[in-house]
XYZ file of C-alpha atoms in Angstrom:
704
model
C 7.696 13.766 21.815
C 7.438 17.580 21.906
C 11.066 17.842 20.765
C 10.347 15.454 17.906
C 7.317 17.490 16.819
C 9.354 20.700 16.862
C 12.102 19.031 14.847
C 9.642 17.744 12.276
C 8.031 21.160 12.018
C 11.449 22.732 11.499
C 12.251 20.209 8.766
C 8.923 20.854 7.026
C 9.279 24.620 7.244
C 12.821 24.382 5.894
C 11.612 22.311 2.954
C 8.808 24.769 2.193
C 11.134 27.737 2.633
C 13.637 26.195 0.249
C 10.944 25.710 -2.366
C 9.715 29.293 -2.025
C 13.024 31.111 -1.735
C 13.455 33.958 -4.206
C 15.006 37.354 -4.546
C 13.213 40.537 -3.586
C 15.216 43.245 -5.219
C 12.035 45.209 -5.883
C 11.308 46.018 -2.218
C 13.717 48.086 -0.144
C 12.103 47.926 3.301
C 9.240 46.201 5.050
C 7.628 46.913 8.408
C 5.941 43.932 10.042
C 2.388 44.288 11.288
C 1.710 44.174 15.022
C 0.737 40.558 15.885
C -2.354 41.816 17.710
C -3.556 43.590 14.554
C -2.987 40.436 12.511
C -4.916 38.360 15.058
C -7.885 40.753 14.979
C -7.890 40.855 11.179
C -7.639 37.064 10.762
C -10.738 36.492 12.906
C -12.952 38.997 11.070
C -15.817 37.138 9.356
C -16.372 37.495 5.612
C -19.015 35.880 3.435
C -17.656 34.204 0.323
C -18.995 31.435 -1.920
C -22.182 31.205 0.123
C -20.629 30.678 3.541
C -19.133 32.740 6.346
C -15.418 32.261 6.848
C -12.585 34.023 8.686
C -10.540 36.628 6.842
C -7.531 34.328 7.299
C -9.083 31.712 5.000
C -10.023 34.347 2.415
C -6.476 35.745 2.465
C -4.884 32.301 2.076
C -6.753 31.419 -1.081
C -6.401 34.887 -2.588
C -2.637 34.643 -2.143
C -2.611 31.063 -3.413
C -4.337 32.096 -6.644
C -1.650 34.713 -7.216
C 1.478 33.132 -5.763
C 0.730 29.372 -5.550
C 1.474 29.423 -1.821
C -0.143 30.455 1.462
C 2.606 32.877 2.456
C 5.301 35.105 1.022
C 9.022 35.003 1.681
C 11.579 37.469 0.374
C 14.861 39.172 1.243
C 15.126 42.810 2.271
C 18.670 44.049 2.758
C 19.926 40.510 3.368
C 17.204 39.807 5.944
C 14.699 37.058 5.175
C 11.147 38.342 5.630
C 8.180 35.983 6.026
C 4.708 37.382 5.444
C 1.562 35.381 6.162
C -1.441 35.549 3.866
C -3.352 37.692 6.363
C -0.442 40.150 6.621
C -0.252 40.310 2.836
C -3.981 41.093 2.555
C -3.586 43.748 5.259
C -0.874 45.308 3.099
C -3.100 45.195 0.015
C -6.032 46.842 1.788
C -4.214 49.368 3.957
C -0.676 49.699 2.510
C -1.106 49.061 -1.238
C 2.075 50.987 -2.054
C 4.011 48.344 -0.069
C 2.061 45.407 -1.521
C 2.843 46.577 -5.059
C 6.573 46.298 -4.360
C 6.406 42.711 -3.071
C 7.682 39.988 -5.443
C 4.511 37.954 -5.818
C 3.792 36.907 -9.427
C 5.202 33.539 -10.428
C 6.227 33.313 -14.095
C 8.325 30.212 -14.803
C 8.497 30.713 -18.568
C 10.697 33.729 -19.502
C 8.969 33.921 -22.907
C 5.745 34.896 -21.121
C 7.217 37.912 -19.368
C 9.167 38.907 -22.497
C 5.919 38.826 -24.506
C 4.714 41.913 -22.619
C 8.066 43.718 -22.813
C 9.437 42.975 -19.331
C 13.022 41.761 -18.919
C 12.989 38.251 -17.407
C 14.863 37.409 -14.218
C 17.961 35.249 -14.317
C 16.159 32.541 -12.346
C 12.603 31.344 -13.036
C 12.142 30.918 -9.268
C 12.255 34.671 -8.747
C 8.864 36.361 -8.522
C 7.876 39.651 -10.139
C 6.298 42.537 -8.253
C 3.319 44.494 -9.538
C 5.410 47.642 -9.599
C 8.134 45.908 -11.604
C 5.676 44.893 -14.325
C 3.525 48.035 -14.360
C 6.570 50.346 -14.468
C 7.484 48.996 -17.923
C 5.717 51.199 -20.515
C 2.640 49.495 -22.005
C 3.379 46.160 -20.278
C -0.066 45.993 -18.657
C -1.665 47.184 -21.885
C 0.035 44.405 -23.877
C -1.048 41.848 -21.281
C -4.667 43.012 -21.475
C -4.655 43.064 -25.282
C -3.107 39.599 -25.667
C -5.394 37.962 -23.116
C -8.402 39.881 -24.453
C -7.819 38.447 -27.930
C -7.439 34.953 -26.486
C -10.599 35.403 -24.447
C -12.647 36.327 -27.519
C -11.455 33.240 -29.383
C -12.126 30.957 -26.399
C -15.664 32.336 -26.043
C -16.424 31.771 -29.742
C -18.101 28.367 -30.068
C -17.175 28.236 -33.772
C -13.467 28.393 -32.929
C -13.295 25.554 -30.415
C -10.362 23.765 -32.066
C -8.408 26.996 -32.528
C -9.100 27.821 -28.882
C -7.705 24.477 -27.713
C -4.621 24.944 -29.859
C -4.010 28.437 -28.485
C -4.435 27.295 -24.879
C -1.894 24.518 -25.411
C 0.695 27.123 -26.332
C 2.828 27.637 -23.174
C 3.153 31.399 -23.741
C -0.589 31.902 -24.146
C -1.286 29.720 -21.122
C 1.241 31.692 -19.077
C -0.229 35.033 -20.173
C -3.731 33.954 -19.146
C -2.472 32.822 -15.741
C -0.539 36.055 -15.241
C -3.542 38.179 -16.218
C -5.766 36.303 -13.774
C -3.212 36.843 -10.981
C -2.823 40.534 -11.834
C -6.604 41.032 -11.791
C -6.870 39.335 -8.392
C -4.097 41.506 -7.007
C -5.517 44.752 -8.420
C -8.924 44.110 -6.898
C -7.347 43.479 -3.492
C -4.986 46.467 -3.673
C -7.708 48.847 -4.909
C -10.609 47.584 -2.777
C -10.456 50.492 -0.320
C -9.355 53.207 -2.761
C -12.662 54.999 -2.267
C -11.963 55.336 1.456
C -8.270 56.157 1.082
C -8.421 58.641 -1.803
C -11.878 60.138 -1.517
C -13.523 62.081 -4.337
C -11.193 64.073 -6.554
C -13.264 67.239 -6.262
C -13.518 70.012 -3.692
C -17.254 70.434 -3.259
C -16.642 73.640 -1.326
C -14.817 75.115 -4.300
C -17.562 73.979 -6.661
C -20.335 75.517 -4.581
C -20.541 77.618 -1.421
C -23.235 75.255 -0.187
C -20.536 72.784 0.883
C -17.605 72.878 3.257
C -14.082 73.039 1.903
C -12.278 69.697 1.428
C -8.857 68.852 2.844
C -6.243 68.769 0.090
C -8.792 69.455 -2.617
C -10.566 66.102 -2.146
C -13.867 65.368 -0.461
C -14.356 62.297 1.679
C -16.730 59.747 0.207
C -18.746 59.730 3.422
C -19.297 63.509 3.173
C -20.054 63.277 -0.542
C -22.730 60.638 0.163
C -24.173 62.471 3.151
C -24.666 65.557 0.930
C -25.782 63.624 -2.146
C -29.324 65.033 -2.134
C -27.959 68.563 -2.019
C -25.517 67.760 -4.870
C -28.353 66.513 -7.067
C -30.510 69.521 -6.149
C -27.800 72.015 -7.179
C -27.022 70.062 -10.358
C -30.685 70.259 -11.440
C -30.854 74.044 -11.130
C -30.872 76.076 -14.386
C -27.404 77.392 -13.614
C -26.102 74.026 -12.432
C -24.339 73.056 -15.659
C -21.024 74.454 -14.505
C -21.340 72.538 -11.230
C -22.160 69.332 -13.127
C -19.085 69.782 -15.325
C -16.879 70.037 -12.234
C -18.194 66.891 -10.557
C -18.889 64.632 -13.583
C -15.361 63.191 -13.560
C -15.700 62.616 -9.820
C -18.894 60.649 -10.459
C -17.128 58.397 -12.960
C -14.241 57.731 -10.585
C -16.649 57.047 -7.740
C -18.491 54.512 -9.891
C -15.181 52.797 -10.721
C -14.083 52.630 -7.088
C -17.557 51.467 -6.085
C -17.378 48.546 -8.537
C -13.905 47.626 -7.277
C -15.121 47.596 -3.674
C -17.929 45.264 -4.745
C -21.650 45.733 -5.307
C -24.485 43.350 -4.630
C -25.713 42.612 -8.148
C -22.283 41.785 -9.576
C -21.061 38.410 -8.385
C -17.355 38.555 -7.616
C -15.385 36.377 -5.246
C -12.642 38.993 -5.300
C -14.603 41.625 -3.365
C -15.055 41.367 0.400
C -18.626 40.907 1.649
C -17.675 42.019 5.163
C -20.820 43.633 6.617
C -23.898 41.742 7.872
C -27.104 43.008 6.200
C -29.590 45.239 8.011
C -32.386 42.707 7.830
C -32.143 39.375 9.627
C -34.124 37.840 6.774
C -31.416 38.700 4.249
C -28.712 36.012 4.074
C -26.374 37.881 1.720
C -23.676 39.984 3.383
C -22.818 43.445 2.129
C -19.742 44.580 0.185
C -18.454 48.139 0.786
C -19.285 49.196 -2.766
C -22.937 48.353 -2.200
C -23.086 50.941 0.600
C -21.888 53.616 -1.835
C -24.219 52.453 -4.601
C -27.287 52.451 -2.371
C -26.508 55.918 -1.002
C -25.962 57.433 -4.440
C -26.729 55.857 -7.798
C -29.614 53.674 -6.537
C -30.878 55.941 -3.813
C -34.243 56.475 -5.474
C -35.086 52.783 -4.965
C -35.753 53.539 -1.280
C -38.410 55.678 0.317
C -37.374 58.804 2.247
C -37.676 56.962 5.559
C -35.734 53.957 4.256
C -33.025 56.270 2.911
C -32.636 57.873 6.303
C -32.406 54.541 8.137
C -29.974 53.089 5.609
C -27.753 56.180 5.744
C -27.633 56.013 9.565
C -26.574 52.356 9.261
C -24.166 52.621 6.323
C -22.323 55.940 6.723
C -20.559 54.999 10.004
C -19.115 51.931 8.255
C -17.717 54.030 5.412
C -16.335 56.546 7.916
C -14.615 53.709 9.827
C -12.955 52.450 6.650
C -11.855 56.001 5.841
C -10.338 56.372 9.283
C -8.523 53.028 9.008
C -7.087 53.585 5.533
C -5.919 57.125 6.322
C -4.374 56.385 9.728
C -2.492 53.130 9.173
C 0.581 54.298 11.080
C -1.482 55.836 13.891
C -1.608 54.139 17.336
C -5.397 54.252 17.009
C -5.353 51.870 14.010
C -5.476 48.729 16.164
C -8.267 50.194 18.310
C -10.334 51.212 15.298
C -9.822 47.828 13.610
C -10.866 46.019 16.790
C -13.954 48.213 17.091
C -14.904 47.405 13.492
C -14.242 43.691 14.015
C -16.159 43.570 17.312
C -19.159 45.219 15.683
C -19.193 42.758 12.790
C -18.627 39.754 15.078
C -21.383 40.890 17.431
C -23.882 41.167 14.583
C -22.787 37.794 13.185
C -23.315 36.162 16.586
C -26.781 37.708 16.880
C -27.604 36.207 13.494
C -26.220 32.826 14.608
C -23.586 32.814 11.861
C -20.352 33.083 13.832
C -20.296 29.686 15.535
C -17.901 28.007 13.101
C -15.428 30.882 12.630
C -13.407 30.052 15.750
C -13.419 26.349 14.857
C -12.161 27.145 11.352
C -9.392 29.333 12.774
C -8.381 26.416 14.992
C -8.448 24.085 11.993
C -6.267 26.521 10.005
C -3.857 26.843 12.899
C -3.532 23.090 13.454
C -3.103 22.242 9.761
C -3.758 18.571 10.470
C -3.279 17.358 6.905
C 0.040 19.205 6.755
C 1.103 17.583 10.026
C 0.168 14.096 8.864
C 2.423 14.190 5.782
C 5.796 14.707 7.564
C 4.942 11.968 10.060
C 4.218 9.539 7.228
C 7.545 10.548 5.668
C 9.408 10.009 8.941
C 7.669 6.658 9.351
C 8.894 5.649 5.890
C 12.476 6.667 6.741
C 12.395 4.588 9.944
C 10.841 1.685 8.053
C 13.686 1.817 5.511
C 16.173 1.679 8.400
C 14.505 -1.468 9.751
C 15.166 -3.179 6.415
C 18.923 -2.751 6.950
C 18.960 -5.001 9.982
C 15.925 -7.221 9.957
C 15.427 -9.343 13.061
C 17.738 -7.279 15.296
C 16.630 -5.564 18.508
C 17.226 -2.163 16.940
C 14.990 -3.100 14.026
C 12.201 -4.210 16.356
C 12.533 -0.996 18.362
C 12.370 1.117 15.189
C 9.307 -0.840 14.053
C 7.440 0.395 17.132
C 8.425 3.921 16.112
C 7.127 3.301 12.584
C 3.797 2.062 13.936
C 3.528 4.982 16.363
C 4.219 7.606 13.709
C 1.868 5.973 11.234
C -0.940 5.810 13.785
C -0.317 9.429 14.838
C -0.366 10.612 11.207
C -3.556 8.634 10.562
C -5.245 10.125 13.636
C -4.286 13.614 12.395
C -5.710 12.756 8.967
C -8.988 11.465 10.432
C -9.255 14.459 12.778
C -8.792 16.808 9.824
C -11.617 15.072 7.940
C -13.864 15.293 11.034
C -13.081 19.006 11.459
C -14.202 19.652 7.894
C -17.387 17.640 8.380
C -18.318 19.600 11.532
C -17.550 22.953 9.879
C -19.827 22.243 6.919
C -22.475 20.291 8.826
C -22.483 17.413 6.361
C -20.698 14.113 5.670
C -17.000 14.447 4.824
C -17.241 13.851 1.053
C -18.982 16.083 -1.457
C -16.233 17.552 -3.675
C -13.410 16.029 -5.680
C -10.842 17.428 -3.234
C -12.594 15.845 -0.247
C -12.444 12.405 -1.854
C -8.627 12.495 -1.720
C -8.090 12.618 2.083
C -11.104 10.345 2.643
C -9.906 7.640 0.240
C -6.368 8.008 1.607
C -7.561 7.663 5.198
C -9.794 4.684 4.356
C -6.985 2.848 2.544
C -4.536 3.518 5.396
C -7.011 2.241 8.004
C -7.617 -0.905 5.937
C -3.851 -1.449 5.779
C -3.477 -1.038 9.545
C -6.310 -3.524 10.149
C -4.637 -6.022 7.810
C -1.305 -5.446 9.559
C -2.926 -6.111 12.952
C -3.864 -9.621 11.797
C -0.977 -10.367 9.423
C 1.995 -8.889 11.359
C 4.410 -9.181 8.429
C 4.986 -5.481 7.765
C 3.612 -5.650 4.215
C 0.400 -3.759 4.907
C 2.242 -1.340 7.198
C 4.603 -0.370 4.377
C 1.663 0.070 2.000
C -0.178 2.269 4.511
C 2.798 4.633 4.729
C 3.217 4.889 0.968
C -0.502 5.476 0.412
C -0.516 8.132 3.152
C 2.402 9.995 1.565
C 1.037 9.820 -1.997
C -2.537 10.671 -0.979
C -1.668 13.715 1.150
C 0.832 14.990 -1.400
C -1.869 14.701 -4.075
C -4.358 16.574 -1.836
C -1.898 19.427 -1.278
C -0.984 19.698 -4.947
C -4.655 19.649 -5.943
C -5.458 22.403 -3.419
C -2.631 24.572 -4.754
C -3.652 23.977 -8.364
C -7.307 24.777 -7.783
C -6.516 27.683 -5.382
C -10.120 27.705 -4.205
C -11.546 27.235 -0.739
C -11.922 23.487 -0.259
C -14.695 23.975 2.326
C -17.277 24.411 -0.395
C -21.011 24.968 -0.027
C -22.850 22.458 -2.208
C -25.357 23.066 -4.953
C -28.967 22.584 -3.840
C -29.353 19.262 -5.700
C -26.486 17.735 -3.678
C -27.580 18.961 -0.249
C -28.790 15.619 1.029
C -26.917 14.385 4.069
C -28.608 10.983 3.828
C -27.350 10.244 0.316
C -23.960 11.828 0.980
C -23.590 9.597 4.042
C -24.661 6.433 2.206
C -24.098 6.433 -1.558
C -21.068 8.753 -1.675
C -19.258 7.198 1.298
C -19.948 3.642 0.071
C -18.628 4.425 -3.417
C -15.490 6.064 -2.063
C -14.782 3.167 0.293
C -15.048 0.972 -2.806
C -12.572 3.266 -4.578
C -10.198 3.072 -1.612
C -10.292 -0.721 -1.512
C -9.805 -1.047 -5.287
C -6.804 1.296 -5.202
C -5.348 -0.474 -2.172
C -5.701 -3.865 -3.867
C -3.843 -2.558 -6.924
C -1.076 -1.007 -4.820
C -0.490 -4.217 -2.866
C -0.507 -6.195 -6.146
C 2.547 -4.194 -7.243
C 4.524 -5.924 -4.486
C 3.694 -9.359 -5.894
C 4.479 -8.403 -9.494
C 7.865 -6.838 -8.757
C 8.721 -9.576 -6.263
C 8.080 -12.175 -8.975
C 9.830 -10.275 -11.737
C 12.936 -9.463 -9.694
C 12.861 -12.887 -8.021
C 13.010 -11.455 -4.499
C 10.963 -12.543 -1.521
C 9.713 -15.993 -0.659
C 6.668 -17.900 -1.854
C 5.069 -17.313 1.546
C 5.543 -13.578 1.027
C 3.786 -13.715 -2.331
C 0.984 -15.878 -0.930
C 0.423 -13.332 1.847
C 0.270 -10.523 -0.703
C -2.228 -12.427 -2.840
C -4.459 -13.137 0.182
C -4.451 -9.419 0.983
C -5.360 -8.485 -2.583
C -8.161 -11.042 -2.679
C -9.588 -9.969 0.684
C -9.432 -6.258 -0.121
C -11.080 -6.880 -3.520
C -13.988 -8.739 -1.858
C -14.349 -5.901 0.655
C -14.249 -3.254 -2.067
C -16.733 -5.093 -4.302
C -19.301 -5.129 -1.484
C -19.140 -1.354 -1.027
C -18.906 -0.654 -4.764
C -22.073 -2.685 -5.442
C -24.000 -1.147 -2.538
C -22.819 2.350 -3.477
C -23.776 1.881 -7.127
C -27.271 0.659 -6.268
C -27.783 3.499 -3.764
C -26.602 5.939 -6.417
C -29.292 4.610 -8.763
C -31.942 5.092 -6.086
C -30.743 8.681 -5.504
C -30.743 9.323 -9.268
C -34.281 8.008 -9.519
C -35.341 10.287 -6.675
C -33.606 13.381 -8.107
C -33.725 12.883 -11.874
C -36.545 10.393 -12.353
C -34.412 7.561 -13.710
C -32.419 4.807 -12.017
C -29.716 4.377 -14.642
C -28.713 6.495 -17.622
C -25.345 5.117 -18.776
C -23.729 8.309 -17.500
C -19.877 8.220 -17.631
C -19.642 8.268 -13.826
C -22.204 5.484 -13.551
C -20.314 3.475 -16.160
C -17.090 3.949 -14.209
C -18.662 2.527 -11.040
C -20.109 -0.381 -13.031
C -16.700 -1.118 -14.593
C -15.127 -1.378 -11.121
C -17.806 -3.859 -10.058
C -17.406 -5.916 -13.259
C -13.604 -5.932 -12.896
C -13.824 -7.220 -9.320
C -16.440 -9.847 -10.310
C -14.213 -11.056 -13.170
C -11.321 -11.458 -10.745
C -13.384 -13.423 -8.216
C -15.090 -15.681 -10.794
C -11.869 -16.331 -12.724
C -10.154 -17.359 -9.489
C -13.064 -19.562 -8.457
C -13.104 -21.221 -11.891
C -9.373 -21.859 -11.822
C -8.662 -19.634 -14.841
C -6.226 -17.504 -12.872
C -4.001 -18.133 -9.902
C -1.836 -15.852 -7.788
C -0.229 -13.938 -10.652
C -3.519 -13.458 -12.498
C -5.231 -12.133 -9.365
C -2.545 -9.481 -8.911
C -2.436 -8.456 -12.570
C -6.219 -7.989 -12.692
C -6.027 -6.023 -9.410
C -3.718 -3.545 -11.180
C -6.232 -3.336 -14.042
C -9.001 -2.556 -11.517
C -6.770 0.183 -10.086
C -6.556 1.751 -13.557
C -10.335 1.531 -13.959
C -10.778 3.181 -10.556
C -8.480 6.060 -11.501
C -10.515 6.455 -14.685
C -13.811 6.496 -12.765
C -12.486 8.721 -9.973
C -10.674 11.357 -12.054
C -10.880 10.867 -15.808
C -14.653 10.921 -16.314
C -14.745 14.364 -14.668
C -12.594 15.650 -17.530
C -15.150 14.540 -20.131
C -17.517 17.331 -19.038
C -20.538 15.278 -20.048
C -23.371 13.672 -18.133
C -25.316 14.651 -15.042
C -22.371 13.679 -12.830
C -20.004 16.081 -14.579
C -18.179 17.821 -11.752
C -14.682 18.489 -10.564
C -13.125 19.415 -13.937
C -9.461 20.203 -13.349
C -7.353 21.645 -16.130
C -3.900 20.204 -16.651
C -4.362 16.792 -14.999
C -4.860 14.788 -18.190
C -1.081 14.706 -18.578
C -0.677 12.953 -15.228
C -3.607 10.616 -15.841
C -2.005 9.325 -19.042
C 1.311 8.959 -17.230
C -0.431 6.832 -14.588
C -2.072 4.710 -17.289
C 1.296 4.237 -18.988
C 3.016 3.178 -15.779
C 0.261 0.778 -14.750
C 0.093 -0.720 -18.254
C 3.825 -1.381 -18.034
C 3.385 -2.975 -14.592
C 0.657 -5.269 -15.946
C 2.863 -6.270 -18.865
C 5.793 -6.979 -16.569
C 3.483 -9.069 -14.409
C 2.222 -11.144 -17.329
C 5.757 -11.633 -18.607
C 6.595 -13.340 -15.314
C 4.733 -16.397 -16.632
C 7.590 -16.917 -19.070
C 10.608 -15.500 -17.284
C 10.060 -16.648 -13.693
C 8.041 -19.867 -13.974
C 9.955 -22.120 -16.424
C 8.440 -25.271 -14.901
C 5.089 -24.416 -16.506
C 4.734 -26.109 -19.843
C 3.428 -24.177 -22.809
C 1.900 -26.243 -25.593
C 3.408 -24.098 -28.350
C 6.994 -24.535 -27.187
C 8.376 -23.143 -30.418
C 6.809 -19.813 -29.654
C 8.234 -19.480 -26.118
C 10.161 -16.353 -27.095
C 7.324 -14.816 -29.084
C 5.109 -14.198 -26.064
C 7.582 -12.322 -23.808
C 8.841 -10.280 -26.770
C 5.231 -9.461 -27.695
C 4.443 -8.375 -24.143
C 7.459 -6.095 -24.006
C 6.553 -4.639 -27.401
C 3.006 -4.144 -26.162
C 4.316 -2.365 -23.063
C 6.477 -0.155 -25.246
C 3.512 0.665 -27.494
C 1.325 1.516 -24.490
C 4.065 3.724 -23.086
C 4.500 5.565 -26.387
C 0.743 6.023 -26.869
C 0.053 7.266 -23.361
C 3.133 9.483 -23.205
C 2.153 11.075 -26.524
C -1.378 11.592 -25.254
C 0.106 13.167 -22.125
C 2.198 15.570 -24.186
C -0.809 16.498 -26.331
C -2.845 17.272 -23.211
C -0.126 19.044 -21.259
C -1.445 22.459 -22.279
């Protein structure tokens, strides 16, 4: 088993490496960080988006926003170098000159890079380094000007249509993405400039009242410790000359302070890495705030408060100065550990560190990433069983399929549980979290059906749903490039309603999607005339049972949602798009059940309507979020409308194929208007073609 796991890991890593392989002509050498340093750095706590998380998590999502991956890989002198996200962030903070040479910016469209005057690479897979772009005269200036103009138009409410048209342009879209990535990188690479570079003024040369600086620059810590004296000299009648000498230094200090992050300017780019002095204050401190409070906002504190704050803050600035200036020194690891231990100790005293170690374990295990290759391997083994059905080898491989599917499902469930424990709430509260939950629920339902049915139909569906669901979760995470362990808005922080309404609705979603997926088997089996009648009857029973199960949870979830809405907003129902979507699922399932009971539809009708309910569920789950209207408007994701219309087109075609089976595959059924026997199938195919054209055109229009 261990050998198998290692093999699967090797296969997965090879696949990822192949997808991320690119040239690194821009960097000539790279020295790997000591693993002990990386381990210390990864475990350092940082507050971001309202919660405390390890530096490893922060680094992963910073790199993902820039590079669309959680690690870097490049060649240096023919040697393949792999750099983790934490190592990359270490380079940005402590070796920015190295980080600027790394090929990191992904630009697939050569027109984008040419628009700012940079020569494109021969392959779109090759990344661009910061140094490569910035070394081209005026390239960064052109990028800022182009994106600045676009930003002004997008912010103008009177130019909404023009804004949409500009954003659809692939060059404009690429420039905006590149500018966002460049900004993220610059903030990371310049975060500790104040500690590394100091103040570009020799206070000792400006006035005899100060000691001489090393290399003509004063350390920020010394500048801040002598700030009162600096102000006192500047206010003297003959202090104008002194002011002239240090005014530029003040401006540069203010710039570096803003880059390091201050308290009143919300920025997820800066690192809030220091616990506050007061236990009553929940907001952690960014390095720039220390500078601001010791200089520009010093008068906000009393003399005693200034003294206490300086005693608390200056050692932290001095530590950062020592770290940034002695990266190659043997003492770097010791100093970093001392800094980390101090922060961790304070976090533990505040009771905020308890989940950091658990999150590091969750990151290390990567349970969702483990589940996907096992589902893929299970599918490969399942395909092999189809080559020799009924043989001993086939039966033996079937046990392997079941084992891998169960293992992957356990990993999926464990990953969901990890997330729930880390956040202290039920496992669903964001759009991302619905994906693994719905996937896991549908897979478990399939395995339960397989336990009773034993025909392999549900087992095959469970594998396919597992693969599609986890792939969708990974792609969504990469596209959003934001921490998926999100702290909720105050209005949603109700564990009772999250555990009842939200879970019930999502179980209903899972069942509706599963019913539609299984219905595909019936439709294609009928159309292609493969499989027996018993096979199709089994499929129909599954679809019917899953629909009944899903309707129960959809109804309960919808009613509970109304009760929650009444409690929070003072009204039970408001015809909100999300509410309408849930109601449409319930109505679709009720139509199916009543039509079957009344004899209006039989096996084929049940399966066709199940596909329609699947489409409605996709609309309710994803599409209504794109409308950006209503009290339930959340989870807007740019760029997914294209794929939603593709899904609608495919499912519309499947429904049309299913209905056409009435005429192509069941000739024994008599149609009263015999003369029009050919009109109906031709009409259905034309209708399918029209739907395909409409939805594909809508997809193209929304691709930008």
